[in-house]
Short mmCIF file of C-alpha atoms in Angstrom, two decimals:
data_model
loop_
_atom_site.label_atom_id
_atom_site.label_comp_id
_atom_site.label_asym_id
_atom_site.label_seq_id
_atom_site.Cartn_x
_atom_site.Cartn_y
_atom_site.Cartn_z
CA UNK A 1 -12.95 19.37 -4.84
CA UNK A 2 -9.36 18.89 -5.88
CA UNK A 3 -7.09 16.00 -4.97
CA UNK A 4 -3.99 16.84 -2.95
CA UNK A 5 -0.59 16.95 -4.52
CA UNK A 6 0.69 18.25 -7.87
CA UNK A 7 1.06 14.85 -9.83
CA UNK A 8 -2.26 15.41 -11.60
CA UNK A 9 -1.17 13.04 -14.37
CA UNK A 10 -1.84 10.11 -12.08
CA UNK A 11 -5.31 8.59 -11.90
CA UNK A 12 -7.56 9.95 -9.26
CA UNK A 13 -8.89 7.49 -6.77
CA UNK A 14 -11.79 8.42 -4.29
CA UNK A 15 -12.34 6.29 -1.20
CA UNK A 16 -15.43 6.20 0.90
CA UNK A 17 -15.38 3.92 3.95
CA UNK A 18 -18.32 2.80 6.13
CA UNK A 19 -18.35 4.63 9.47
CA UNK A 20 -16.78 1.83 11.54
CA UNK A 21 -13.22 1.67 12.65
CA UNK A 22 -12.77 -1.87 11.42
CA UNK A 23 -13.89 -0.72 7.90
CA UNK A 24 -12.21 2.73 8.00
CA UNK A 25 -8.64 1.75 9.07
CA UNK A 26 -7.88 -0.67 6.18
CA UNK A 27 -8.99 1.93 3.67
CA UNK A 28 -6.83 4.50 5.35
CA UNK A 29 -3.99 2.11 4.79
CA UNK A 30 -5.04 1.72 1.15
CA UNK A 31 -4.97 5.52 0.67
CA UNK A 32 -1.51 5.68 2.03
CA UNK A 33 -0.40 2.78 -0.09
CA UNK A 34 -1.71 4.27 -3.27
CA UNK A 35 0.12 7.55 -2.54
CA UNK A 36 3.39 6.11 -1.40
CA UNK A 37 3.61 3.89 -4.47
CA UNK A 38 2.75 6.72 -6.77
CA UNK A 39 -0.22 4.86 -8.27
CA UNK A 40 -2.83 7.58 -7.90
CA UNK A 41 -3.87 10.84 -6.30
CA UNK A 42 -6.41 10.18 -3.57
CA UNK A 43 -9.42 11.81 -2.11
CA UNK A 44 -10.87 10.39 1.18
CA UNK A 45 -14.49 11.02 1.97
CA UNK A 46 -15.57 11.29 5.67
CA UNK A 47 -18.07 13.07 7.78
CA UNK A 48 -17.38 15.88 10.26
CA UNK A 49 -17.54 13.61 13.25
CA UNK A 50 -15.09 11.10 11.78
CA UNK A 51 -12.81 13.39 9.94
CA UNK A 52 -10.44 14.27 12.89
CA UNK A 53 -9.65 10.54 13.34
CA UNK A 54 -9.14 10.08 9.66
CA UNK A 55 -6.89 13.04 9.24
CA UNK A 56 -4.83 11.85 12.29
CA UNK A 57 -4.12 8.59 10.48
CA UNK A 58 -3.65 9.62 6.86
CA UNK A 59 -0.57 10.96 5.14
CA UNK A 60 -0.65 14.68 4.45
CA UNK A 61 -0.91 14.23 0.69
CA UNK A 62 -4.38 12.62 0.83
CA UNK A 63 -7.27 15.16 0.44
CA UNK A 64 -9.96 14.69 3.03
CA UNK A 65 -13.50 15.85 1.93
CA UNK A 66 -16.21 16.04 4.67
CA UNK A 67 -19.73 15.19 3.75
CA UNK A 68 -21.96 16.75 6.36
CA UNK A 69 -25.21 15.11 7.28
CA UNK A 70 -28.42 17.19 6.33
CA UNK A 71 -29.76 19.31 9.26
CA UNK A 72 -32.78 17.07 9.79
CA UNK A 73 -30.59 14.09 10.40
CA UNK A 74 -28.27 16.08 12.78
CA UNK A 75 -31.37 17.29 14.67
CA UNK A 76 -32.41 13.66 15.49
CA UNK A 77 -28.99 13.18 17.23
CA UNK A 78 -27.85 10.52 14.79
CA UNK A 79 -24.61 8.84 15.58
CA UNK A 80 -21.81 9.18 13.08
CA UNK A 81 -20.08 5.93 13.76
CA UNK A 82 -21.09 2.32 14.57
CA UNK A 83 -19.03 2.46 17.72
CA UNK A 84 -21.62 4.89 19.21
CA UNK A 85 -24.29 2.28 18.88
CA UNK A 86 -25.15 0.07 21.85
CA UNK A 87 -25.43 -3.13 19.73
CA UNK A 88 -25.71 -4.19 16.10
CA UNK A 89 -29.54 -4.34 16.31
CA UNK A 90 -29.80 -0.73 15.08
CA UNK A 91 -27.25 -1.30 12.24
CA UNK A 92 -29.77 -1.56 9.44
CA UNK A 93 -31.38 1.77 10.61
CA UNK A 94 -27.90 3.35 10.92
CA UNK A 95 -26.99 2.24 7.34
CA UNK A 96 -30.31 3.68 6.09
CA UNK A 97 -29.59 7.06 7.86
CA UNK A 98 -26.15 7.16 6.31
CA UNK A 99 -27.77 7.32 2.91
CA UNK A 100 -28.59 10.97 3.72
CA UNK A 101 -24.99 11.64 2.54
CA UNK A 102 -25.83 10.48 -1.04
CA UNK A 103 -26.60 13.95 -2.53
CA UNK A 104 -23.35 15.38 -1.05
CA UNK A 105 -21.36 12.52 -2.48
CA UNK A 106 -22.92 13.07 -5.95
CA UNK A 107 -22.14 16.70 -5.91
CA UNK A 108 -18.52 16.10 -4.76
CA UNK A 109 -17.89 13.38 -7.41
CA UNK A 110 -19.33 15.49 -10.19
CA UNK A 111 -17.31 18.52 -9.17
CA UNK A 112 -13.99 16.61 -8.65
CA UNK A 113 -10.94 17.93 -10.51
CA UNK A 114 -9.18 16.01 -11.75
CA UNK A 115 -12.15 13.90 -12.38
CA UNK A 116 -12.36 10.66 -10.27
CA UNK A 117 -11.37 7.57 -12.29
CA UNK A 118 -12.26 4.98 -9.60
CA UNK A 119 -14.35 5.13 -6.44
CA UNK A 120 -13.57 2.60 -3.68
CA UNK A 121 -16.73 2.38 -1.59
CA UNK A 122 -17.72 0.18 1.26
CA UNK A 123 -20.52 -2.21 0.35
CA UNK A 124 -22.47 -0.97 3.36
CA UNK A 125 -22.60 2.36 1.46
CA UNK A 126 -24.59 0.31 -1.27
CA UNK A 127 -26.09 3.43 -2.81
CA UNK A 128 -22.69 4.95 -3.57
CA UNK A 129 -22.00 2.47 -6.24
CA UNK A 130 -25.15 3.41 -8.17
CA UNK A 131 -24.40 7.14 -7.72
CA UNK A 132 -20.90 6.68 -9.16
CA UNK A 133 -22.06 4.53 -12.00
CA UNK A 134 -24.58 7.19 -13.00
CA UNK A 135 -21.68 9.72 -13.27
CA UNK A 136 -19.60 7.32 -15.27
CA UNK A 137 -17.20 6.56 -12.40
CA UNK A 138 -16.20 2.85 -12.03
CA UNK A 139 -16.36 1.44 -8.53
CA UNK A 140 -14.78 -1.34 -6.53
CA UNK A 141 -16.47 -2.69 -3.41
CA UNK A 142 -14.87 -3.23 -0.09
CA UNK A 143 -16.60 -5.38 2.55
CA UNK A 144 -13.96 -5.64 5.27
CA UNK A 145 -14.05 -9.41 5.24
CA UNK A 146 -12.02 -12.24 3.86
CA UNK A 147 -12.63 -14.56 0.77
CA UNK A 148 -13.40 -17.62 2.95
CA UNK A 149 -16.29 -15.93 4.66
CA UNK A 150 -17.54 -14.34 1.52
CA UNK A 151 -17.79 -17.67 -0.24
CA UNK A 152 -19.27 -19.38 2.73
CA UNK A 153 -21.91 -16.64 2.86
CA UNK A 154 -22.98 -17.70 -0.63
CA UNK A 155 -23.07 -21.28 0.36
CA UNK A 156 -25.19 -20.61 3.38
CA UNK A 157 -27.75 -18.58 1.37
CA UNK A 158 -27.78 -21.26 -1.38
CA UNK A 159 -27.92 -24.37 0.69
CA UNK A 160 -29.50 -23.32 3.91
CA UNK A 161 -27.34 -25.59 6.06
CA UNK A 162 -29.13 -24.48 9.19
CA UNK A 163 -32.36 -26.13 8.05
CA UNK A 164 -30.49 -29.37 7.44
CA UNK A 165 -28.62 -29.30 10.73
CA UNK A 166 -31.72 -28.44 12.75
CA UNK A 167 -33.76 -31.08 11.07
CA UNK A 168 -31.85 -33.71 13.10
CA UNK A 169 -33.53 -32.68 16.27
CA UNK A 170 -31.49 -32.96 19.42
CA UNK A 171 -28.33 -33.75 17.65
CA UNK A 172 -27.98 -30.46 15.85
CA UNK A 173 -25.16 -29.07 18.06
CA UNK A 174 -22.88 -31.96 17.07
CA UNK A 175 -23.97 -32.23 13.45
CA UNK A 176 -21.96 -30.80 10.60
CA UNK A 177 -22.69 -29.66 7.08
CA UNK A 178 -19.92 -30.44 4.37
CA UNK A 179 -19.52 -27.56 1.86
CA UNK A 180 -19.88 -29.10 -1.58
CA UNK A 181 -17.22 -27.05 -3.22
CA UNK A 182 -14.80 -27.56 -0.31
CA UNK A 183 -15.54 -30.81 1.32
CA UNK A 184 -12.87 -30.37 3.97
CA UNK A 185 -14.94 -27.43 5.35
CA UNK A 186 -17.59 -28.60 7.84
CA UNK A 187 -19.96 -26.05 9.21
CA UNK A 188 -21.67 -26.52 12.61
CA UNK A 189 -24.63 -24.47 13.73
CA UNK A 190 -22.40 -22.35 15.87
CA UNK A 191 -20.20 -21.44 12.77
CA UNK A 192 -23.19 -20.02 10.84
CA UNK A 193 -23.65 -16.30 11.58
CA UNK A 194 -26.93 -14.97 13.13
CA UNK A 195 -29.64 -14.83 11.59
CA UNK A 196 -28.58 -17.33 8.94
CA UNK A 197 -28.45 -20.02 11.67
CA UNK A 198 -32.21 -20.16 11.61
CA UNK A 199 -34.10 -22.25 8.97
CA UNK A 200 -36.02 -19.18 7.65
CA UNK A 201 -34.09 -16.08 8.41
CA UNK A 202 -35.89 -12.83 7.84
CA UNK A 203 -35.91 -9.22 9.13
CA UNK A 204 -33.99 -6.00 8.63
CA UNK A 205 -30.62 -7.64 8.57
CA UNK A 206 -31.59 -9.90 5.69
CA UNK A 207 -32.93 -6.92 3.78
CA UNK A 208 -29.66 -5.12 4.43
CA UNK A 209 -27.62 -8.20 3.34
CA UNK A 210 -29.44 -8.23 -0.06
CA UNK A 211 -28.61 -4.59 -0.62
CA UNK A 212 -24.91 -5.13 0.09
CA UNK A 213 -24.67 -7.99 -2.23
CA UNK A 214 -26.50 -6.26 -5.01
CA UNK A 215 -24.00 -3.36 -4.73
CA UNK A 216 -21.06 -5.91 -4.90
CA UNK A 217 -22.52 -7.68 -7.89
CA UNK A 218 -23.06 -4.39 -9.69
CA UNK A 219 -19.53 -3.01 -9.02
CA UNK A 220 -16.46 -3.42 -11.14
CA UNK A 221 -14.43 -5.32 -8.53
CA UNK A 222 -14.26 -6.52 -4.99
CA UNK A 223 -11.18 -5.56 -2.79
CA UNK A 224 -10.28 -8.20 -0.26
CA UNK A 225 -7.82 -7.50 2.55
CA UNK A 226 -5.94 -10.88 2.14
CA UNK A 227 -3.15 -12.41 0.15
CA UNK A 228 -2.59 -15.38 -2.09
CA UNK A 229 -0.59 -17.43 0.37
CA UNK A 230 -3.39 -17.18 2.92
CA UNK A 231 -6.53 -17.52 0.74
CA UNK A 232 -5.30 -18.28 -2.74
CA UNK A 233 -7.57 -21.23 -3.29
CA UNK A 234 -10.69 -19.18 -2.32
CA UNK A 235 -9.70 -16.18 -4.43
CA UNK A 236 -9.15 -18.48 -7.35
CA UNK A 237 -12.52 -20.20 -6.81
CA UNK A 238 -14.38 -16.89 -6.70
CA UNK A 239 -12.63 -15.52 -9.79
CA UNK A 240 -12.93 -18.78 -11.72
CA UNK A 241 -16.32 -20.18 -10.79
CA UNK A 242 -18.33 -17.39 -9.27
CA UNK A 243 -20.69 -15.92 -11.90
CA UNK A 244 -22.64 -13.53 -9.75
CA UNK A 245 -19.93 -11.26 -8.59
CA UNK A 246 -17.08 -9.13 -9.95
CA UNK A 247 -13.34 -10.13 -9.83
CA UNK A 248 -11.83 -10.19 -6.38
CA UNK A 249 -8.54 -8.37 -5.91
CA UNK A 250 -6.50 -9.69 -2.93
CA UNK A 251 -4.28 -6.62 -2.08
CA UNK A 252 -3.54 -7.19 1.60
CA UNK A 253 -2.57 -7.23 4.40
CA UNK A 254 -3.19 -3.54 4.06
CA UNK A 255 -1.90 -2.91 7.59
CA UNK A 256 1.61 -3.57 6.19
CA UNK A 257 1.31 -0.30 4.19
CA UNK A 258 1.18 1.59 7.57
CA UNK A 259 4.89 2.23 7.48
CA UNK A 260 6.92 2.69 10.60
CA UNK A 261 5.83 2.12 14.17
CA UNK A 262 6.95 5.41 15.62
CA UNK A 263 4.80 8.31 16.71
CA UNK A 264 6.63 11.01 14.87
CA UNK A 265 8.87 13.91 15.98
CA UNK A 266 7.58 15.59 19.09
CA UNK A 267 4.70 13.15 19.58
CA UNK A 268 3.95 11.96 23.01
CA UNK A 269 4.05 8.20 23.47
CA UNK A 270 0.76 6.83 24.78
CA UNK A 271 0.77 5.21 28.21
CA UNK A 272 0.15 1.76 26.77
CA UNK A 273 3.20 1.97 24.50
CA UNK A 274 5.36 3.02 27.51
CA UNK A 275 3.92 0.11 29.46
CA UNK A 276 4.77 -2.32 26.68
CA UNK A 277 8.30 -0.96 26.38
CA UNK A 278 8.76 -1.56 30.13
CA UNK A 279 7.50 -5.08 29.78
CA UNK A 280 9.97 -5.75 26.93
CA UNK A 281 12.90 -4.31 28.86
CA UNK A 282 11.96 -6.73 31.72
CA UNK A 283 11.88 -9.69 29.30
CA UNK A 284 8.12 -10.19 29.87
CA UNK A 285 5.62 -11.52 27.23
CA UNK A 286 2.31 -9.81 26.97
CA UNK A 287 -1.13 -10.93 26.05
CA UNK A 288 -3.13 -8.34 24.10
CA UNK A 289 -6.94 -8.53 24.70
CA UNK A 290 -9.41 -6.67 22.36
CA UNK A 291 -12.98 -7.83 21.76
CA UNK A 292 -14.09 -5.42 19.16
CA UNK A 293 -15.46 -1.84 19.00
CA UNK A 294 -18.72 -2.48 17.17
CA UNK A 295 -20.56 -4.70 19.64
CA UNK A 296 -21.05 -3.84 23.31
CA UNK A 297 -20.31 -6.74 25.49
CA UNK A 298 -22.66 -7.16 28.56
CA UNK A 299 -21.14 -5.97 31.94
CA UNK A 300 -21.63 -9.62 33.31
CA UNK A 301 -19.47 -10.94 30.47
CA UNK A 302 -16.86 -8.35 30.93
CA UNK A 303 -16.57 -9.12 34.65
CA UNK A 304 -15.98 -12.73 33.75
CA UNK A 305 -13.22 -11.60 31.34
CA UNK A 306 -11.66 -9.57 34.12
CA UNK A 307 -11.83 -12.44 36.52
CA UNK A 308 -10.22 -14.78 34.04
CA UNK A 309 -7.45 -12.27 33.19
CA UNK A 310 -6.81 -11.71 36.99
CA UNK A 311 -6.47 -15.43 37.41
CA UNK A 312 -4.14 -15.68 34.48
CA UNK A 313 -2.03 -12.75 35.80
CA UNK A 314 -1.76 -14.62 39.11
CA UNK A 315 -0.27 -17.61 37.08
CA UNK A 316 2.27 -15.32 35.32
CA UNK A 317 0.42 -13.88 32.31
CA UNK A 318 0.91 -10.15 31.71
CA UNK A 319 -1.85 -8.58 29.64
CA UNK A 320 -2.89 -5.28 28.01
CA UNK A 321 -6.69 -5.02 27.65
CA UNK A 322 -8.24 -2.46 25.34
CA UNK A 323 -11.90 -2.41 26.81
CA UNK A 324 -15.07 -1.04 25.43
CA UNK A 325 -17.13 0.81 26.45
CA UNK A 326 -14.91 3.32 28.16
CA UNK A 327 -17.09 3.20 31.29
CA UNK A 328 -17.27 -0.56 31.41
CA UNK A 329 -17.76 -1.94 34.87
CA UNK A 330 -14.94 -4.53 35.40
CA UNK A 331 -15.68 -5.15 39.08
CA UNK A 332 -14.60 -3.25 42.12
CA UNK A 333 -10.87 -3.06 42.60
CA UNK A 334 -9.92 -5.15 39.56
CA UNK A 335 -7.57 -2.64 37.97
CA UNK A 336 -5.81 -2.09 41.36
CA UNK A 337 -5.35 -5.85 41.99
CA UNK A 338 -3.72 -6.50 38.63
CA UNK A 339 -1.57 -3.44 38.61
CA UNK A 340 1.93 -4.30 37.55
CA UNK A 341 0.82 -7.40 35.66
CA UNK A 342 -2.18 -6.01 33.70
CA UNK A 343 -3.10 -2.69 32.13
CA UNK A 344 -6.59 -1.63 31.12
CA UNK A 345 -6.90 1.05 28.38
CA UNK A 346 -10.18 2.72 27.90
CA UNK A 347 -9.52 4.93 24.89
CA UNK A 348 -8.77 4.04 21.29
CA UNK A 349 -5.46 2.43 20.70
CA UNK A 350 -3.34 1.85 17.66
CA UNK A 351 -3.89 -1.87 17.54
CA UNK A 352 -1.38 -2.48 14.77
CA UNK A 353 1.37 -0.76 16.72
CA UNK A 354 0.54 -2.89 19.76
CA UNK A 355 0.63 -6.13 17.77
CA UNK A 356 3.92 -5.24 16.22
CA UNK A 357 5.58 -4.71 19.56
CA UNK A 358 8.10 -7.33 20.29
CA UNK A 359 6.74 -8.32 23.65
CA UNK A 360 3.25 -9.04 22.45
CA UNK A 361 3.01 -12.77 21.99
CA UNK A 362 -0.68 -13.51 22.01
CA UNK A 363 -3.94 -11.85 20.94
CA UNK A 364 -7.38 -12.70 22.57
CA UNK A 365 -9.67 -11.44 19.89
CA UNK A 366 -13.25 -11.31 18.69
CA UNK A 367 -11.90 -12.33 15.36
CA UNK A 368 -13.21 -9.42 13.37
CA UNK A 369 -11.33 -9.64 10.10
CA UNK A 370 -9.29 -6.48 10.45
CA UNK A 371 -8.08 -7.67 13.85
CA UNK A 372 -7.39 -11.20 12.49
CA UNK A 373 -5.38 -10.15 9.55
CA UNK A 374 -3.39 -7.69 11.73
CA UNK A 375 -2.53 -10.43 14.08
CA UNK A 376 -1.40 -12.72 11.24
CA UNK A 377 0.62 -9.96 9.66
CA UNK A 378 2.27 -9.20 13.04
CA UNK A 379 3.01 -12.86 13.56
CA UNK A 380 0.93 -13.13 16.82
CA UNK A 381 -1.13 -16.26 17.43
CA UNK A 382 -4.75 -15.73 18.16
CA UNK A 383 -7.36 -17.01 20.65
CA UNK A 384 -10.49 -16.62 18.59
CA UNK A 385 -13.76 -15.55 20.46
CA UNK A 386 -16.29 -14.61 17.76
CA UNK A 387 -18.92 -12.20 19.03
CA UNK A 388 -21.22 -11.97 16.03
CA UNK A 389 -21.57 -11.03 12.33
CA UNK A 390 -19.20 -13.03 10.14
CA UNK A 391 -16.72 -13.58 12.96
CA UNK A 392 -17.58 -17.37 13.48
CA UNK A 393 -16.47 -17.96 9.90
CA UNK A 394 -13.29 -15.92 10.49
CA UNK A 395 -12.56 -18.12 13.43
CA UNK A 396 -12.86 -21.29 11.27
CA UNK A 397 -10.29 -19.88 8.79
CA UNK A 398 -7.98 -18.77 11.60
CA UNK A 399 -8.14 -21.92 13.74
CA UNK A 400 -9.17 -24.82 11.43
CA UNK A 401 -7.61 -23.77 8.10
CA UNK A 402 -4.64 -21.62 8.81
CA UNK A 403 -3.92 -23.16 12.15
CA UNK A 404 -2.61 -19.93 13.65
CA UNK A 405 -4.81 -19.85 16.69
CA UNK A 406 -7.04 -21.58 19.17
CA UNK A 407 -10.77 -21.27 20.02
CA UNK A 408 -12.28 -19.96 23.20
CA UNK A 409 -14.76 -22.81 23.98
CA UNK A 410 -18.27 -21.19 23.86
CA UNK A 411 -21.34 -23.20 24.50
CA UNK A 412 -23.53 -23.58 21.38
CA UNK A 413 -26.46 -21.86 23.01
CA UNK A 414 -24.37 -18.63 23.44
CA UNK A 415 -22.64 -19.01 20.00
CA UNK A 416 -25.92 -19.18 18.22
CA UNK A 417 -27.34 -16.08 19.70
CA UNK A 418 -28.65 -17.22 23.10
CA UNK A 419 -27.94 -15.73 26.50
CA UNK A 420 -25.25 -16.68 28.99
CA UNK A 421 -21.60 -16.01 29.75
CA UNK A 422 -18.27 -17.67 29.14
CA UNK A 423 -16.82 -18.22 32.63
CA UNK A 424 -13.74 -16.73 33.96
CA UNK A 425 -12.03 -20.24 34.46
CA UNK A 426 -12.36 -20.72 30.70
CA UNK A 427 -10.82 -17.41 29.80
CA UNK A 428 -7.89 -17.90 32.25
CA UNK A 429 -7.19 -21.38 30.79
CA UNK A 430 -7.23 -20.06 27.20
CA UNK A 431 -5.01 -17.14 28.18
CA UNK A 432 -2.40 -19.43 29.81
CA UNK A 433 -2.37 -21.92 26.97
CA UNK A 434 -2.08 -19.26 24.26
CA UNK A 435 0.95 -17.67 26.02
CA UNK A 436 2.53 -21.07 26.58
CA UNK A 437 1.99 -21.87 22.88
CA UNK A 438 3.56 -18.54 21.92
CA UNK A 439 6.96 -19.60 23.28
CA UNK A 440 9.86 -17.40 24.00
CA UNK A 441 9.48 -14.79 21.14
CA UNK A 442 8.06 -14.05 17.70
CA UNK A 443 9.64 -15.84 14.76
CA UNK A 444 8.59 -19.40 14.91
CA UNK A 445 9.27 -20.68 18.39
CA UNK A 446 6.66 -22.31 20.65
CA UNK A 447 3.76 -24.47 19.50
CA UNK A 448 2.18 -25.15 16.23
CA UNK A 449 0.07 -22.03 16.01
CA UNK A 450 3.07 -19.83 16.77
CA UNK A 451 5.22 -21.53 14.15
CA UNK A 452 2.39 -21.26 11.56
CA UNK A 453 1.64 -17.61 12.17
CA UNK A 454 5.36 -16.74 11.95
CA UNK A 455 5.55 -18.49 8.54
CA UNK A 456 2.39 -16.84 7.40
CA UNK A 457 3.66 -13.37 8.56
CA UNK A 458 6.67 -13.82 6.43
CA UNK A 459 4.61 -14.69 3.41
CA UNK A 460 2.39 -11.68 4.04
CA UNK A 461 5.50 -9.38 3.90
CA UNK A 462 6.52 -11.06 0.78
CA UNK A 463 3.04 -10.45 -0.78
CA UNK A 464 3.19 -6.70 -0.21
CA UNK A 465 6.84 -6.30 -1.15
CA UNK A 466 7.77 -5.10 -4.69
CA UNK A 467 6.96 -7.90 -7.07
CA UNK A 468 4.75 -9.82 -4.55
CA UNK A 469 1.23 -11.04 -5.31
CA UNK A 470 -0.61 -8.26 -3.55
CA UNK A 471 1.86 -5.61 -4.87
CA UNK A 472 1.10 -6.75 -8.42
CA UNK A 473 -2.69 -7.12 -7.84
CA UNK A 474 -2.97 -3.47 -6.67
CA UNK A 475 -1.14 -2.20 -9.60
CA UNK A 476 -3.17 -4.29 -11.96
CA UNK A 477 -6.52 -3.29 -10.37
CA UNK A 478 -5.74 0.46 -10.74
CA UNK A 479 -4.54 0.00 -14.37
CA UNK A 480 -7.49 -2.15 -15.27
CA UNK A 481 -10.39 -0.32 -13.60
CA UNK A 482 -9.29 3.33 -13.07
CA UNK A 483 -10.16 5.66 -15.84
CA UNK A 484 -7.32 8.12 -16.83
CA UNK A 485 -7.46 11.73 -15.90
CA UNK A 486 -7.57 12.87 -19.58
CA UNK A 487 -10.20 11.46 -22.00
CA UNK A 488 -13.66 11.82 -23.31
CA UNK A 489 -16.67 12.67 -21.22
CA UNK A 490 -17.34 9.66 -19.17
CA UNK A 491 -20.25 7.25 -19.94
CA UNK A 492 -22.27 5.50 -17.35
CA UNK A 493 -20.68 2.21 -16.20
CA UNK A 494 -22.57 -0.96 -15.44
#
């Protein structure tokens, strides 16, 4: 394996993302950023099933190395990405199956020329950090989340707030737990991710969680897709007071490294971009709707979303909905009835391009961190509707702390893992309120959330610009952690 390009005097950084779009896309942006700034040559690890997407997004001077699954794994029909799973319940088994790539990774790292000076590996690939360390290659972990949720996860494990909240009996839904280090943060039962919202959480997810955090603790650093103006107090707390983990490096928003918004010479504009251009030409504002790619939403809930968007469209809200799965049943005749006011897209879309479009003024989101930070960087206020994982904590940061969005009201029974649906009337109301709040355009008009997100987007651009906090953090991280190309035979790291 050889890194692309001729500037072999630069350090060699290898990047290995977890097989989920929300984890892969930010690291694609990181690879492009390292190359464009001339900080390193870059090798990007992928699998045969994911490599076409990766190559389509990367700059040409980033080498892509495919790590094939062993024959016995392929024979079982294993999925190569989280998006192919029906839910997150099989996630621990998927993560375990991915460990079959470990021998291939070790061979590739050992054979790399110039030798790899730093491996950026997703924490879900927890074994990759040990493999690299055995070869003398330092590692930094990437988790795909923000600093706030990372710290709250530690608080939840340490203090078990769910037990305290549930001990109050019938008042648990309204009770709150004040975080000792940050008394302004009050956790409700609905804010605590499943399964940590139970007094004695156990099972495969807990076992996987322990492996992830052992990998992070054993790595040489933690990359966080954030920036000082957004989460400076939490980054400072982690780096000053947190003794169990490595230094956090806030180097985001990584989406701002994506470059221009064009499709390139000769490229065909996707239908959704043409539709947005038509809306902009007509002076129409658009609500973008995307509820995540890693969790399948039940058909009953999707039909309620469809009903809510149809009602919002009748009240003057235009929308673009990136729906998953591609064969989702949205109800008979829905797409025909909203034609002209709403567009449903069933294939993968370039979300960052959509959010940057001038006519997109609101974002109804599951509040996965990649989506949330892209919304902030684009200056688009959010309606936060967490669906699982750490998303309730992301929604707290977006709505309560940063004040750049509103919540979709969700009954506690549903928010804590129970069954039920959020009704179409709720979705219609939130859609209308968000678009009214967004005002006439990006840049600070409209309500408080629109003004706040416009100001934060400006600070995001400052952070990644030359001399900004994220600009300097990335440079310092590479200089501090990445071993030079020339030197003695590497010795095992911690």
